[in-house]
PDB file of N, CA and C in Angstrom:
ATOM      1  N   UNK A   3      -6.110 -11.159 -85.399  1.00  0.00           N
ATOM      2  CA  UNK A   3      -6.854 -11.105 -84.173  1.00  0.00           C
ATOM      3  C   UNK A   3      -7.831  -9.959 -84.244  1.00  0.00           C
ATOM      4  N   UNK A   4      -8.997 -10.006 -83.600  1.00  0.00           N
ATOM      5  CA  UNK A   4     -10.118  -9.363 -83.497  1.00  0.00           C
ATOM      6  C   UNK A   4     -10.644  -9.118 -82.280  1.00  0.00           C
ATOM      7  N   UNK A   5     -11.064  -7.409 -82.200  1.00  0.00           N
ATOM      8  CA  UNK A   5     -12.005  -7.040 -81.061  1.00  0.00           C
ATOM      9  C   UNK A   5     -12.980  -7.213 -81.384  1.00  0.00           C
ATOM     10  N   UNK A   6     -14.071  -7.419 -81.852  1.00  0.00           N
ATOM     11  CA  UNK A   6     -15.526  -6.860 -82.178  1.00  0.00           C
ATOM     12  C   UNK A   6     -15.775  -5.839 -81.738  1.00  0.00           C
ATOM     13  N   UNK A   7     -15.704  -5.937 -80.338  1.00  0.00           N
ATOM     14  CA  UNK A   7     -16.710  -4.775 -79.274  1.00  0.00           C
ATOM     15  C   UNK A   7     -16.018  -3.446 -79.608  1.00  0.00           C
ATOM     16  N   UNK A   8     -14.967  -3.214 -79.850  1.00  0.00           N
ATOM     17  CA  UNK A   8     -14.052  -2.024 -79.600  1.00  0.00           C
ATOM     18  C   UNK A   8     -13.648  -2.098 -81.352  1.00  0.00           C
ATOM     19  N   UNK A   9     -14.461  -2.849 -82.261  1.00  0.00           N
ATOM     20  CA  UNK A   9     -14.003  -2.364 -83.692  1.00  0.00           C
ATOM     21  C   UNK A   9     -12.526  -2.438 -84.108  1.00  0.00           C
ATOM     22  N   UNK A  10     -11.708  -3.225 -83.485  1.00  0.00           N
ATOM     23  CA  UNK A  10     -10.326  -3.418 -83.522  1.00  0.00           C
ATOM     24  C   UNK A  10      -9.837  -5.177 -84.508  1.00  0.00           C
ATOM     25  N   UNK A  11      -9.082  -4.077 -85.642  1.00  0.00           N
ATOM     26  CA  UNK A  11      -8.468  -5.709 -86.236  1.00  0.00           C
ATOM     27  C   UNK A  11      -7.373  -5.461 -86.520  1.00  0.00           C
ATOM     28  N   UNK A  12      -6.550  -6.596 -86.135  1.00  0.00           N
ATOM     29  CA  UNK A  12      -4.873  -6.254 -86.233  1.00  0.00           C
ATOM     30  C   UNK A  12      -4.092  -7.650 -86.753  1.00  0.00           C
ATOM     31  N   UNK A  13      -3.210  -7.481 -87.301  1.00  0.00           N
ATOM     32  CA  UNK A  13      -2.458  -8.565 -87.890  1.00  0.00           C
ATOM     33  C   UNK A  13      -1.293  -8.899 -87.518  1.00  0.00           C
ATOM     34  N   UNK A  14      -0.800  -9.529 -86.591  1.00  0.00           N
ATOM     35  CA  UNK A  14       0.496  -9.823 -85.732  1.00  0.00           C
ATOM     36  C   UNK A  14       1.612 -10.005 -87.034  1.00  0.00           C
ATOM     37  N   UNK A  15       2.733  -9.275 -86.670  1.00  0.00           N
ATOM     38  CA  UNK A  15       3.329  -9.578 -88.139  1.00  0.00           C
ATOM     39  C   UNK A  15       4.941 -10.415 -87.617  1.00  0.00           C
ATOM     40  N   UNK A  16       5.142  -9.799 -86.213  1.00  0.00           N
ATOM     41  CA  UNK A  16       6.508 -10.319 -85.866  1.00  0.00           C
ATOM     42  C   UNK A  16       6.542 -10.047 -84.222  1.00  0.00           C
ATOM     43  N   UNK A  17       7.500 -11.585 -83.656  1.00  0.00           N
ATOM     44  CA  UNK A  17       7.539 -11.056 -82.379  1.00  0.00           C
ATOM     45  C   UNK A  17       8.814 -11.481 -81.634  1.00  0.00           C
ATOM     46  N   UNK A  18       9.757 -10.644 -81.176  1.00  0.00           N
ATOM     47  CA  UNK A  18      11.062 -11.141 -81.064  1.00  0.00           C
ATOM     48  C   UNK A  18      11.458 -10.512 -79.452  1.00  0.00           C
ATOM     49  N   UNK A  19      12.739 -10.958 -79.570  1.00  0.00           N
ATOM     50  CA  UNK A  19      13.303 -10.876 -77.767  1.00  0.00           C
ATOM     51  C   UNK A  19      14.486 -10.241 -77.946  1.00  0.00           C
ATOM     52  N   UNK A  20      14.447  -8.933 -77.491  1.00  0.00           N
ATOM     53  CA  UNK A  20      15.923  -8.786 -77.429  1.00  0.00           C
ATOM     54  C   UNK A  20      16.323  -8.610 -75.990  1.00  0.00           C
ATOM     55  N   UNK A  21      17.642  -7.991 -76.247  1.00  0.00           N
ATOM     56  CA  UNK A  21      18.246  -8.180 -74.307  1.00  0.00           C
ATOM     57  C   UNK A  21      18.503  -6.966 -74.164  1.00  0.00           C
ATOM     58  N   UNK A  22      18.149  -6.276 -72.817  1.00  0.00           N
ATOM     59  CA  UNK A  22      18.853  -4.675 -72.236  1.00  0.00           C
ATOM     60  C   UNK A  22      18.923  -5.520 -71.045  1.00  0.00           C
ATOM     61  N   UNK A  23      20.693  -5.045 -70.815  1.00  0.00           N
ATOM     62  CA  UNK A  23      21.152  -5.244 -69.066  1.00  0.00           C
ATOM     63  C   UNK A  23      20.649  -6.776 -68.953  1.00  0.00           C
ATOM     64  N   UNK A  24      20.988  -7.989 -69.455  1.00  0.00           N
ATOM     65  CA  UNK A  24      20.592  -8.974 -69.607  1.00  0.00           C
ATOM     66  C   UNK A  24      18.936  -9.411 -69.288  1.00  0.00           C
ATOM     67  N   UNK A  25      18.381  -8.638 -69.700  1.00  0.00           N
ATOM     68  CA  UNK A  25      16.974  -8.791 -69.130  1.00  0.00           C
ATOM     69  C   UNK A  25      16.382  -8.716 -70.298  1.00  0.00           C
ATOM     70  N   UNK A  26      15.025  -9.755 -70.915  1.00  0.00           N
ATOM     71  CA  UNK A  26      14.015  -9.821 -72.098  1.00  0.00           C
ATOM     72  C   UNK A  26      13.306  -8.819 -72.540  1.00  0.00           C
ATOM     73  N   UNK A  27      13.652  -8.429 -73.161  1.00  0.00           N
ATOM     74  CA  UNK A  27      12.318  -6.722 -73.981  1.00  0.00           C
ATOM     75  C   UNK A  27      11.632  -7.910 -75.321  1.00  0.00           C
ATOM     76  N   UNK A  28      10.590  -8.391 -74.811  1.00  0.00           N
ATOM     77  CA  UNK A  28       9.708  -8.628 -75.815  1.00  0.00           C
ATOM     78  C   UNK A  28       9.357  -7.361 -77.010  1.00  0.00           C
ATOM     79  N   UNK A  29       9.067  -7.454 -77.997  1.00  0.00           N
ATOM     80  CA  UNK A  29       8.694  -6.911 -79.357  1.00  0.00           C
ATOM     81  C   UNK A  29       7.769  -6.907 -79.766  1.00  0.00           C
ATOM     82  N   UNK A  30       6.709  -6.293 -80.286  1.00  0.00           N
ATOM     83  CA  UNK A  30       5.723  -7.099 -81.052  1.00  0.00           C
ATOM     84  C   UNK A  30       5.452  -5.973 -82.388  1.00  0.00           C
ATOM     85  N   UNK A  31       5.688  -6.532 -83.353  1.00  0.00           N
ATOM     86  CA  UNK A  31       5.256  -5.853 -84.467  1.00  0.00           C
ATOM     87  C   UNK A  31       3.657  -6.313 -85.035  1.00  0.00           C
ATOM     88  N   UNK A  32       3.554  -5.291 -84.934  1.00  0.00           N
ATOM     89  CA  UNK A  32       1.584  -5.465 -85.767  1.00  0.00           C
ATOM     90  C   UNK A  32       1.113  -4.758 -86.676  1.00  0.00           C
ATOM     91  N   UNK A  33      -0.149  -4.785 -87.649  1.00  0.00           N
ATOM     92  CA  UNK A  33      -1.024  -4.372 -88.325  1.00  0.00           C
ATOM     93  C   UNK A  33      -2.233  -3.856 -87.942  1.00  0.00           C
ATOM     94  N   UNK A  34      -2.265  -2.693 -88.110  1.00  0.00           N
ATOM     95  CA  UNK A  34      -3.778  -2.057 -87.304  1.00  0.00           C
ATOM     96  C   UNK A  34      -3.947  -1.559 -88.137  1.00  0.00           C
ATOM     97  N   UNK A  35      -5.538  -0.908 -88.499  1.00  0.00           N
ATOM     98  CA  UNK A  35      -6.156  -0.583 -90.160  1.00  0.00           C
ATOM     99  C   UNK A  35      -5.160  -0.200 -91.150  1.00  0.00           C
ATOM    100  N   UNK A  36      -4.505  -1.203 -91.544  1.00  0.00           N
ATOM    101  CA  UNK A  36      -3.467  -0.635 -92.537  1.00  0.00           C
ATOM    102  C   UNK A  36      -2.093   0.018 -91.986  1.00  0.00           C
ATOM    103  N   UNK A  37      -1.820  -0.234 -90.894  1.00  0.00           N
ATOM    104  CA  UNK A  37      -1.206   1.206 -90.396  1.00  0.00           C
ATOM    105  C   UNK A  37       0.075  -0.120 -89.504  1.00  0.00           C
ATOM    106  N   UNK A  38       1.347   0.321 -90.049  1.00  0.00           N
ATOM    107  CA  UNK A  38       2.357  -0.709 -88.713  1.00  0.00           C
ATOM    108  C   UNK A  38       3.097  -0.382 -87.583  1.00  0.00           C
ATOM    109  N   UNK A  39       2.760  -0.944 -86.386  1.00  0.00           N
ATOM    110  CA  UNK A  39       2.725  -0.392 -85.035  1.00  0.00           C
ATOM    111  C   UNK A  39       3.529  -1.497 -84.168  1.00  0.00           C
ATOM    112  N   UNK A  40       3.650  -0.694 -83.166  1.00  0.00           N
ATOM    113  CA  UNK A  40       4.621  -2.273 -82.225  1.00  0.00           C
ATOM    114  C   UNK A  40       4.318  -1.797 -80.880  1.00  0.00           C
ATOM    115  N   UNK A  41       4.409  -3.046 -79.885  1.00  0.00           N
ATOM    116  CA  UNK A  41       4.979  -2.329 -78.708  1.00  0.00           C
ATOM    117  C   UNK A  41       6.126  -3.947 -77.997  1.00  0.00           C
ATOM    118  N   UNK A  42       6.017  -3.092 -76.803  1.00  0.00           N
ATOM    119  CA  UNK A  42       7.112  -3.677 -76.077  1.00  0.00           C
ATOM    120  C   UNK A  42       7.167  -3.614 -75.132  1.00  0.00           C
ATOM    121  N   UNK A  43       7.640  -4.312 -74.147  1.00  0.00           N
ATOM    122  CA  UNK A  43       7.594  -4.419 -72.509  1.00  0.00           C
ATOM    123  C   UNK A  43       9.139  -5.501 -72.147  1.00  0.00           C
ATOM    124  N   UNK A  44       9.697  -5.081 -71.054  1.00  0.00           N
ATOM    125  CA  UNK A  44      10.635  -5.878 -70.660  1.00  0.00           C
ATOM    126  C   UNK A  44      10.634  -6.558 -68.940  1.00  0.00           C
ATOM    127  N   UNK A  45      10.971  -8.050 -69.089  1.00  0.00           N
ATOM    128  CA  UNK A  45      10.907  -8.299 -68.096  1.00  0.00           C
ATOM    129  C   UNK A  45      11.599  -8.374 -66.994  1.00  0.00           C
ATOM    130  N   UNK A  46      11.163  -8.677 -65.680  1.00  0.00           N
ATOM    131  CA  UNK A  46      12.203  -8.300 -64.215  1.00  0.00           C
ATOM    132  C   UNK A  46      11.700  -9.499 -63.486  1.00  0.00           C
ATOM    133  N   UNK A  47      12.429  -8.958 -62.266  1.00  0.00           N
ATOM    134  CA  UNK A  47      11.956 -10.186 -60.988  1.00  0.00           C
ATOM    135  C   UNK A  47      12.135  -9.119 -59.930  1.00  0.00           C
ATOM    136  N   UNK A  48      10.391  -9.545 -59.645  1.00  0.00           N
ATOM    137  CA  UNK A  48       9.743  -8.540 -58.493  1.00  0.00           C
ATOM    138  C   UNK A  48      10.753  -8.684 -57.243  1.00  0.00           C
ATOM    139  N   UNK A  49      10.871  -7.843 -56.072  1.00  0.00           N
ATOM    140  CA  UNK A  49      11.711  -8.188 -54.744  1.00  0.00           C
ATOM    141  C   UNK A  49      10.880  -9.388 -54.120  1.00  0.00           C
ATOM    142  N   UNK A  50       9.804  -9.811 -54.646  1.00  0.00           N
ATOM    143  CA  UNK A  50       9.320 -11.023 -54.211  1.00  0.00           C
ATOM    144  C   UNK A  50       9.613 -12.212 -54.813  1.00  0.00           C
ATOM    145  N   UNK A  51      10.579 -11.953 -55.650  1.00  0.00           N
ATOM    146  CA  UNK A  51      11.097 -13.256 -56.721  1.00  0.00           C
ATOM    147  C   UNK A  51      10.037 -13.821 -57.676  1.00  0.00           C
ATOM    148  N   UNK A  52       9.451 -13.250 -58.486  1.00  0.00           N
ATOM    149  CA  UNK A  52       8.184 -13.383 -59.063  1.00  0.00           C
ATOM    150  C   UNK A  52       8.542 -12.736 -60.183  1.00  0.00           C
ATOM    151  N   UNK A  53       8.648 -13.407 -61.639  1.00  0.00           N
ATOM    152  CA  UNK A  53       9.033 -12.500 -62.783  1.00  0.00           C
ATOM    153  C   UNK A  53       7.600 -11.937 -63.199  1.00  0.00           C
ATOM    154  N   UNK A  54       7.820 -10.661 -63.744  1.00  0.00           N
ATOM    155  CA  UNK A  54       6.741  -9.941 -64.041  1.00  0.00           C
ATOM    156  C   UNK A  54       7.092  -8.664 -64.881  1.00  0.00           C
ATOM    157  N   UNK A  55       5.997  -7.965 -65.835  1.00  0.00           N
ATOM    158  CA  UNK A  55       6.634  -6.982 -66.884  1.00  0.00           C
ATOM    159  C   UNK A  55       5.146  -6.327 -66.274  1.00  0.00           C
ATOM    160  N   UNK A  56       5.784  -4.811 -66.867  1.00  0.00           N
ATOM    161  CA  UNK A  56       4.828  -4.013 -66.845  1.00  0.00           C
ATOM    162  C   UNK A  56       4.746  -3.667 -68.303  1.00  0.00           C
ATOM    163  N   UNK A  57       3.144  -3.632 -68.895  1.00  0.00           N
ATOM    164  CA  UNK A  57       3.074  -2.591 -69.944  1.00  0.00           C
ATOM    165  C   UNK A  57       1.765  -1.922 -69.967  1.00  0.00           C
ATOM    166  N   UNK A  58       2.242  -0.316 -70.807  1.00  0.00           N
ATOM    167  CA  UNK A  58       1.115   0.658 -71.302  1.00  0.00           C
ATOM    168  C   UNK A  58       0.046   0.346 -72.125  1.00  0.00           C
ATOM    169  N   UNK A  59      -0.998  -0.533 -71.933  1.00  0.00           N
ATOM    170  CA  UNK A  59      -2.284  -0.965 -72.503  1.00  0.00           C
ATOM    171  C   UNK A  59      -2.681   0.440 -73.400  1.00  0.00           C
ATOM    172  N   UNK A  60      -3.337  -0.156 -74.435  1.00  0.00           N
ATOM    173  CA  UNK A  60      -4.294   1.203 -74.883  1.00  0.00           C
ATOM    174  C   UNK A  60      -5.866  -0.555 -74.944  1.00  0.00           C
ATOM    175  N   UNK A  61      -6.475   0.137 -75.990  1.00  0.00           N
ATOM    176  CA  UNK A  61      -7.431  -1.009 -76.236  1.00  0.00           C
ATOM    177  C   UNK A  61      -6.985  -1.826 -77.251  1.00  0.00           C
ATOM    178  N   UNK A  62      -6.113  -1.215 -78.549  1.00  0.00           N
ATOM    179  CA  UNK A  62      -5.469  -1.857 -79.870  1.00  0.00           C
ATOM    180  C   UNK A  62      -4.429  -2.875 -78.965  1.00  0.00           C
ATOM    181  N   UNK A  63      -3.157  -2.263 -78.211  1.00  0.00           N
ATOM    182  CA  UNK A  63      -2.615  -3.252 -77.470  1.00  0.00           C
ATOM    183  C   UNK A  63      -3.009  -4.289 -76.820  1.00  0.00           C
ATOM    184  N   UNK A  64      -3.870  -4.096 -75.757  1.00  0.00           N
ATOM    185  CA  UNK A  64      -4.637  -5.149 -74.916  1.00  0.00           C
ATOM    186  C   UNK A  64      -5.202  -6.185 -75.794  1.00  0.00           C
ATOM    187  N   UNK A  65      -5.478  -5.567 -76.991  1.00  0.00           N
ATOM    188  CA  UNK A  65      -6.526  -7.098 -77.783  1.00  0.00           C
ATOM    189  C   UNK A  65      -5.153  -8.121 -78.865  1.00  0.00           C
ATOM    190  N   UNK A  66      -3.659  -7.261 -78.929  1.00  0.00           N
ATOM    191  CA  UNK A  66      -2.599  -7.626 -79.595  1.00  0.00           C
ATOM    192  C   UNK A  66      -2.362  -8.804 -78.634  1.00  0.00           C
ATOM    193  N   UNK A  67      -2.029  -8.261 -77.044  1.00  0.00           N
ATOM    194  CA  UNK A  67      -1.703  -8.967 -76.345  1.00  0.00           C
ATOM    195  C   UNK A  67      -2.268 -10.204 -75.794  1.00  0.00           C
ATOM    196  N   UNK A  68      -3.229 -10.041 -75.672  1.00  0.00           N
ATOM    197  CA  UNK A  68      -4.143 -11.405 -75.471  1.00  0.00           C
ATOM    198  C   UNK A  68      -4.592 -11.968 -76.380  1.00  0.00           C
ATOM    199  N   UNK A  69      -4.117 -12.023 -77.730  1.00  0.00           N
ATOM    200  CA  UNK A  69      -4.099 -12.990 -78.701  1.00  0.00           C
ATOM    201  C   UNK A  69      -2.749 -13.226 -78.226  1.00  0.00           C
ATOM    202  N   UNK A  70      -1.734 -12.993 -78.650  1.00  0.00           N
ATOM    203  CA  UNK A  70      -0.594 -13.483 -78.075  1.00  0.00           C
ATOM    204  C   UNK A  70      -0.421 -14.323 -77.131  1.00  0.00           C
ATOM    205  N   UNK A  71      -1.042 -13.775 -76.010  1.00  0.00           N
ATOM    206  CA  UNK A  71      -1.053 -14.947 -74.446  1.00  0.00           C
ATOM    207  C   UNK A  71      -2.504 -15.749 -74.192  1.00  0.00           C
ATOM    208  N   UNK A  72      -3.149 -15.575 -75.023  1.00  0.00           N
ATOM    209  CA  UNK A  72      -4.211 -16.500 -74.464  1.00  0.00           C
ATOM    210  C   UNK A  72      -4.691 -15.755 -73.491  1.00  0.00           C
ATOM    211  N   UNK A  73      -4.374 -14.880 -72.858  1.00  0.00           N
ATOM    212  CA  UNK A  73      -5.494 -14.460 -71.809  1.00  0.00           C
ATOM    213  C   UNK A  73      -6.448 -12.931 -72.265  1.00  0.00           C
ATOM    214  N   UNK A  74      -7.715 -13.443 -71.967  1.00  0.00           N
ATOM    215  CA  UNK A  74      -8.476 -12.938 -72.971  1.00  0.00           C
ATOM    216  C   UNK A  74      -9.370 -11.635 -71.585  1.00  0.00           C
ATOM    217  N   UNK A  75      -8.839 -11.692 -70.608  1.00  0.00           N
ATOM    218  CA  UNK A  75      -8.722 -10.942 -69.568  1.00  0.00           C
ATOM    219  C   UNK A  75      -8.544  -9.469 -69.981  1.00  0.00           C
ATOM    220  N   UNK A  76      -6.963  -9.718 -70.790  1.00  0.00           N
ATOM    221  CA  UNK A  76      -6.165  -7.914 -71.499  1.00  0.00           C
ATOM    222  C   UNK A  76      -7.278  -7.826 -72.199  1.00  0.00           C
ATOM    223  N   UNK A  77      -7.710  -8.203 -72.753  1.00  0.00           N
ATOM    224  CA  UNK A  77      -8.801  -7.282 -73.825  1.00  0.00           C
ATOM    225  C   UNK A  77      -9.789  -6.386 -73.062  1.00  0.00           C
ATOM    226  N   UNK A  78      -9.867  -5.237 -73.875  1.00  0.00           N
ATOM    227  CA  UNK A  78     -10.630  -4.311 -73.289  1.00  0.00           C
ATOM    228  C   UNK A  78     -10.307  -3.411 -71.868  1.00  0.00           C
ATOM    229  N   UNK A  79      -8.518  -3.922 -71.369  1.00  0.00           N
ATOM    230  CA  UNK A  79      -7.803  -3.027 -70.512  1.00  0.00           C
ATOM    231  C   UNK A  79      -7.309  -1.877 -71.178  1.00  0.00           C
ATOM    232  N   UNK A  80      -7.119  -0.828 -69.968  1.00  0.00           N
ATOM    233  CA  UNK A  80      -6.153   0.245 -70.847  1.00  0.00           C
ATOM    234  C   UNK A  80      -5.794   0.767 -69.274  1.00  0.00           C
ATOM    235  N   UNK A  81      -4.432   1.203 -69.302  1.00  0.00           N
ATOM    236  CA  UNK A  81      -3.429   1.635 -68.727  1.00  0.00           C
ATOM    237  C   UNK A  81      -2.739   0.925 -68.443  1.00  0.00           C
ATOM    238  N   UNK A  82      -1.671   0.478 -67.349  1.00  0.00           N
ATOM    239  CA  UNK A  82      -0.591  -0.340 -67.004  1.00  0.00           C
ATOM    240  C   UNK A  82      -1.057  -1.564 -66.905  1.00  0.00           C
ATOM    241  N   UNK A  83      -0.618  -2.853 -67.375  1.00  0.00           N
ATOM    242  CA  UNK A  83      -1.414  -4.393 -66.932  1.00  0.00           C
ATOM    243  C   UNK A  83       0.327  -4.841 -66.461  1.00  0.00           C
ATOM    244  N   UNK A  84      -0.069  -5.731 -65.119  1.00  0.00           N
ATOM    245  CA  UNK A  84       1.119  -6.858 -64.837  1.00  0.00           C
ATOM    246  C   UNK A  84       1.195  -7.853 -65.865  1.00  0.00           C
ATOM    247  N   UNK A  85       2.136  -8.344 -66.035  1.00  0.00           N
ATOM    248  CA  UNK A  85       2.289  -9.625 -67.036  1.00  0.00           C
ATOM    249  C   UNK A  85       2.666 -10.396 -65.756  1.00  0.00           C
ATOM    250  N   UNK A  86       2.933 -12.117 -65.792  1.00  0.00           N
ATOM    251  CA  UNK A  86       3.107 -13.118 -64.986  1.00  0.00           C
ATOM    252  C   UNK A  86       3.890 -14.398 -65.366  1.00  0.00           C
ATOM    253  N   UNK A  87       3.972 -15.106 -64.992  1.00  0.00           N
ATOM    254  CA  UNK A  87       4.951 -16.075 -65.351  1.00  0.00           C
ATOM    255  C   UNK A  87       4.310 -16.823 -66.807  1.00  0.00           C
ATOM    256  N   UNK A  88       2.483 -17.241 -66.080  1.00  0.00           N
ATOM    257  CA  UNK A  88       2.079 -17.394 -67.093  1.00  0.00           C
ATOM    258  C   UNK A  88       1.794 -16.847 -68.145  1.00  0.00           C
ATOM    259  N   UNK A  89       2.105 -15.905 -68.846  1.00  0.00           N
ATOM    260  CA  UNK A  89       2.450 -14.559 -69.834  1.00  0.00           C
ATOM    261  C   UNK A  89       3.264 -15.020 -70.774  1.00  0.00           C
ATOM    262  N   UNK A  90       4.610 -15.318 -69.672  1.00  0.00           N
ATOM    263  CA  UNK A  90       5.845 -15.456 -69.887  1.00  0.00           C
ATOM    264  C   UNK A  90       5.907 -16.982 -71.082  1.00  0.00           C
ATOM    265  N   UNK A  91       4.927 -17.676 -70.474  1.00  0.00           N
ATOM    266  CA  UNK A  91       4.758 -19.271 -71.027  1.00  0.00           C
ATOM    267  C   UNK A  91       4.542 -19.144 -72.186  1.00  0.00           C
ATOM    268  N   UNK A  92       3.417 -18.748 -72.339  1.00  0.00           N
ATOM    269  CA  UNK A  92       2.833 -18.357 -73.489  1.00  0.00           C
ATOM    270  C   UNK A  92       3.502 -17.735 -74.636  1.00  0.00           C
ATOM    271  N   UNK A  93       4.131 -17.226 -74.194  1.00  0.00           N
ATOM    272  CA  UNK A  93       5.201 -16.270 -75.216  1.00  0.00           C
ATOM    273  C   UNK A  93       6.016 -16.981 -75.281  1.00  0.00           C
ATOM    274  N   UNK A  94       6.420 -17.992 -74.598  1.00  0.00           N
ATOM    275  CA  UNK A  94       7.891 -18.605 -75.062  1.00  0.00           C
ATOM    276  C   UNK A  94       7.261 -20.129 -76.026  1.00  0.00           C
ATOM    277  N   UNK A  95       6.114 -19.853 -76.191  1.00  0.00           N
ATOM    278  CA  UNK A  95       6.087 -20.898 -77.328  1.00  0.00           C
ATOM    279  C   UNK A  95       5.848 -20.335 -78.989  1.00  0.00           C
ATOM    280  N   UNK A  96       6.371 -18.973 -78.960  1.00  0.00           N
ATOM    281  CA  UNK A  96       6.896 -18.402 -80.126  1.00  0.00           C
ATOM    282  C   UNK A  96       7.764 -18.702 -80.438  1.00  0.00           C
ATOM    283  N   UNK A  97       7.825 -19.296 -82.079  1.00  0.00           N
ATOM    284  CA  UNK A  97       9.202 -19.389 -82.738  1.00  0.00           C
ATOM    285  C   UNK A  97       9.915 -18.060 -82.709  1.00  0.00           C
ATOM    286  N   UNK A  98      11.456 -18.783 -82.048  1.00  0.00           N
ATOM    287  CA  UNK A  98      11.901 -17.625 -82.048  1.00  0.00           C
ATOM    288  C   UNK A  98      12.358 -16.766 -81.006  1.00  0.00           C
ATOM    289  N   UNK A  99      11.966 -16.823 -79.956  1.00  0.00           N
ATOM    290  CA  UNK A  99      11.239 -16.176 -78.796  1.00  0.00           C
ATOM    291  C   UNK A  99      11.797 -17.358 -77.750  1.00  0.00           C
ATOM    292  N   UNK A 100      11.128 -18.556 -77.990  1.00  0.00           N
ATOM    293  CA  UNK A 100      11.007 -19.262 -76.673  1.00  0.00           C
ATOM    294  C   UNK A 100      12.118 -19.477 -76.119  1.00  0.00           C
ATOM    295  N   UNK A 101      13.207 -20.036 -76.260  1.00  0.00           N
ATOM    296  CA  UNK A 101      14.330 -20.541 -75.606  1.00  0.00           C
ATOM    297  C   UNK A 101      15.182 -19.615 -74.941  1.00  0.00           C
ATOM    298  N   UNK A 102      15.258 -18.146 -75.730  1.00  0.00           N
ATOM    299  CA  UNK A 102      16.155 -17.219 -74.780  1.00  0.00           C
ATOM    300  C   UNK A 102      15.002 -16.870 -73.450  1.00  0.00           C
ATOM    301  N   UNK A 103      13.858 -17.030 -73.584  1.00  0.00           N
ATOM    302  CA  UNK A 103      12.804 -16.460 -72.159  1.00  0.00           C
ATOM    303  C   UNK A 103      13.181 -17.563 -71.291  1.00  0.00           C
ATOM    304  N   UNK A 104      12.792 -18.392 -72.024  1.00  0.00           N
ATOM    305  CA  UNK A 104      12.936 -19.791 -70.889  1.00  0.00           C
ATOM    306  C   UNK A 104      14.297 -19.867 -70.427  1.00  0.00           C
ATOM    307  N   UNK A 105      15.477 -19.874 -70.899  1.00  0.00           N
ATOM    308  CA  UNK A 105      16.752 -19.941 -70.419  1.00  0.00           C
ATOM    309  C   UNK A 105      16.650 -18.753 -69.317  1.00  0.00           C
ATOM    310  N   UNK A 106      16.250 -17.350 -69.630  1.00  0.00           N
ATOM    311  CA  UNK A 106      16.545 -16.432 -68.587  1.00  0.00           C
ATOM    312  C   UNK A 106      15.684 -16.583 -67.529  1.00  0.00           C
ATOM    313  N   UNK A 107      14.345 -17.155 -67.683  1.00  0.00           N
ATOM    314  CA  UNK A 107      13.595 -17.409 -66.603  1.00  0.00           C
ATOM    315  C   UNK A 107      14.359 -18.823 -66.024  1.00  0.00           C
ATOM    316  N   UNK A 108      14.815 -19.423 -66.238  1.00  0.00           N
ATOM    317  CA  UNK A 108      15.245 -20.624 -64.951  1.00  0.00           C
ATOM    318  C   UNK A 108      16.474 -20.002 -64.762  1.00  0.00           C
ATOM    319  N   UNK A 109      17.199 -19.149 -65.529  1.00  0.00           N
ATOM    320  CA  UNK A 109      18.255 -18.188 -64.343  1.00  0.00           C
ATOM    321  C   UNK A 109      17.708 -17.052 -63.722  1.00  0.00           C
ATOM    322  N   UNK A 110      17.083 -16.138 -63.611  1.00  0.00           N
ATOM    323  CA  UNK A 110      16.010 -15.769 -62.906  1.00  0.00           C
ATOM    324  C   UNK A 110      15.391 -16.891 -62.108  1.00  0.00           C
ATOM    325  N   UNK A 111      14.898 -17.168 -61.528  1.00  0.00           N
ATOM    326  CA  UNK A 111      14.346 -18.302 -60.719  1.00  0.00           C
ATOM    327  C   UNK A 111      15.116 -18.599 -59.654  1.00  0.00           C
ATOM    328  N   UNK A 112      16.843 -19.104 -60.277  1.00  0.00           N
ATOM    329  CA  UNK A 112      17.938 -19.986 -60.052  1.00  0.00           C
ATOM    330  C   UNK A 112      18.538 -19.117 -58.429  1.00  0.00           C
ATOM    331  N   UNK A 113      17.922 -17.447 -58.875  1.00  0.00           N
ATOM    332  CA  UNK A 113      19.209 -16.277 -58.315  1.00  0.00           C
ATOM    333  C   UNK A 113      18.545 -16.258 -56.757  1.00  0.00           C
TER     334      UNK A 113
END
């Protein structure tokens, strides 16, 4: 994946789900000039019943992440961005990934 504008190229290398307190901590391992980096965000359900993650944008992140989700919005954010259900979609059509999100999101949902 590629920024142009912001001179950013990165190589998604791995992206996995683990669990804290039964709740999804997405993973993401990447490639930035040579250099291997990750981040991570875990998800909740707002008091409005609305699943949603918070994460620390820089500009390298934001352009990781919206290759990842299709939303081409994160690019070129930096500081905290909401994630959304549709986030959530997107990511669960990672091998790998998808079935434990989706299982916890329709129990999340369910509660």
């Amino acid at each position: 994946m590629e920024d142009a504008e912001r001179d950013i190229k990165a190589v998604i290398k791995d992206v996995k789900v683990k669990w804290e307190g039964g709740r999804p901590r997405i993973v993401v391992e990447y490639e930035a000039n040579g250099e291997a980096k990750s981040l991570s965000f875990i998800w909740g359900v707002s008091t409005g019943g609305k699943v949603i993650a918070g994460v620390k944008l820089s500009y390298e992140k934001a352009a990781v992440l919206a290759a990842l989700t299709g939303d081409d919005r994160l690019k070129g954010r930096k500081g905290v961005a909401a994630l959304y259900a549709k986030h959530l979609f997107a990511l669960a059509k990672i091998k790998g990934v998808g079935w434990g999100l989706l299982r916890w999101y329709t129990e999340a949902m369910a509660e």
